[in-house]
C-alpha angles and dihedrals in degrees: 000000000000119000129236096269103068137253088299101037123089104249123124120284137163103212116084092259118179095237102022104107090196117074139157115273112264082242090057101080099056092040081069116036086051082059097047084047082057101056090041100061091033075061112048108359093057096059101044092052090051087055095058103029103061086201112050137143120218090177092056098040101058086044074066099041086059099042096060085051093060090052103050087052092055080050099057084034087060091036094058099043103258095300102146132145096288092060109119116250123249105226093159088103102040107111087203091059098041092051095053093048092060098046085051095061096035097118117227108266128210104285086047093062091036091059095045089050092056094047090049082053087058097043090048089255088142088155094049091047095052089054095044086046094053101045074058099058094031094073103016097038099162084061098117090186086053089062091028073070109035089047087051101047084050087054094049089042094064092256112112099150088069104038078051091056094044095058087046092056096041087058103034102032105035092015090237099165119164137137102259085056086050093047089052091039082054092050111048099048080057097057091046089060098044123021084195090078100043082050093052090046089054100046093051087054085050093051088059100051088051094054097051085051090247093142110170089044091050095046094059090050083057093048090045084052097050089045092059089051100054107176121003124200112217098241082049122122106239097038081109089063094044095052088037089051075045102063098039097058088051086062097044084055105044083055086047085050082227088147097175101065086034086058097045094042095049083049082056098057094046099053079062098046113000084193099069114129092200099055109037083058096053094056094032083060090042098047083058086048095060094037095250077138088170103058088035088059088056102046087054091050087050098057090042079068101063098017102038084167099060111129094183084048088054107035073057094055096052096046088049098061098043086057090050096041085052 
């Protein structure tokens, strides 16, 4: 059988090939062709011999027959110096395996880890990407994109003082100095004058997880951007991104099927304006999720009132009163 590679490749075969590393043991050949000798005989030797001996035996006859097989094959075993199938294979000079050996204990070097920390920034892995971003600067110090990172992840992570002193001792202990480091540096002094503004750069992020239906990434963004904003008076400035991160982490929730805080941010949005479609859908749709069949009942008929098209407000109503009427 010739492997997939071809007459000159490496794959298993089982023909003597110049170039195939893999062949059958020397032992192998007359292993065989004392089994094909068996079944032979057992053919066509067996039945002439019943024809002329009256009291002949088959049954015995092919016991011998295999008898005298098992020992051929101890013969050829002890002939070739106890070399036989169990016998444990020598890869110490095959240049595949070695290869693959040594590709297996290279160890990841900086642009790896660099690569892999700015894939964990894009999935929400701040802590993974802190520790990716210091093995960086541990042994390359002097790698501005390594505390660009690790500044970054520490942002993201809540913990601007330290991505703060991070960037301070990037710049003042190793003089790393880049634009990325002076962008960050920027950022982050705004938002410490003015949590609006960190509340407004996570919930774009978060806008862009959502559009690309990565719910559960996009609803931390909205959480992060909530968090920044406490406590919000209504003529503030930024009440419009708190009832916009609102809403979009009621719909983040309502795909993630977390009703609860789908319910509590929809009531949110309410208490601001008791008119919103969106809303009133998303905790009309939660209130039946969690089998509040009754107030779901009257948030659908709400929104009937406003929306008397709305296929999701009346697919609601009718459930509901199934489920009442039940």
């Amino acid at each position: 059988r010739v492997g997939r590679l071809g007459w000159g490749g490496h794959a298993h075969c089982g023909l003597a090939l110049p170039h195939c590393k893999h062949r059958l043991p020397d032992h192998a050949m007359p292993d065989a062709a004392a089994s094909v000798g068996v079944l032979l005989a057992a053919i066509f030797v067996v039945p002439r011999l019943m024809a002329f001996i009256p009291d002949f035996d088959p049954l015995m006859m092919i016991v011998g027959l295999f008898i005298c097989l098992a020992g051929v094959q101890q013969l050829g075993f002890q002939m070739n110096g106890g070399e036989g199938h169990d016998r444990p294979r020598d890869h110490s000079n095959s240049g595949s395996n070695r290869d693959w050996g040594s590709g297996q204990a290279k160890e990841a070097g900086p642009e790896d880890l660099l690569q892999q920390a700015e894939r964990c920034l894009e999935q929400n892995g701040w802590q993974r990407a802190q520790e990716l971003a210091r093995q960086v600067t541990d042994v390359d110090p002097e790698n501005s994109r390594a505390w660009e990172i690790l500044a970054t992840a520490q942002k993201w992570d809540g913990k601007r003082d330290e991505a703060v002193a991070t960037i301070k001792r990037a710049r003042e202990v190793f003089e790393v100095d880049s634009a990325g480091l002076k962008q960050l540096a920027a950022e982050l002094e705004r938002s410490a004058a003015s949590p609006g503004e960190e509340a407004e750069e996570c919930a774009a992020r978060g806008e862009d997880f959502f559009s690309q239906r990565q719910f559960d990434l996009a609803q931390e963004c909205f959480t992060k951007a909530l968090d920044a904003l406490g406590d919000v008076d209504s003529d503030s400035a930024f009440r419009e991104v708190q009832l916009r991160s609102l809403r979009r982490r009621a719909a983040c929730a309502q795909q993630l099927q977390d009703w609860g805080t789908c319910r509590r941010d929809a009531t949110a949005v309410l208490e601001a304006h008791p008119s919103d479609a969106q809303a009133l859908l998303q905790r009309a749709a939660a209130n039946e999720a969690l089998e509040k069949f009754s107030a779901a009942l009257e948030d659908a008929r709400r929104l009937l009132a406003i929306d008397p098209r709305s296929a999701a407000a009346n697919r609601i109503v009718h459930s509901c009163q199934r489920a009442l009427r039940s």
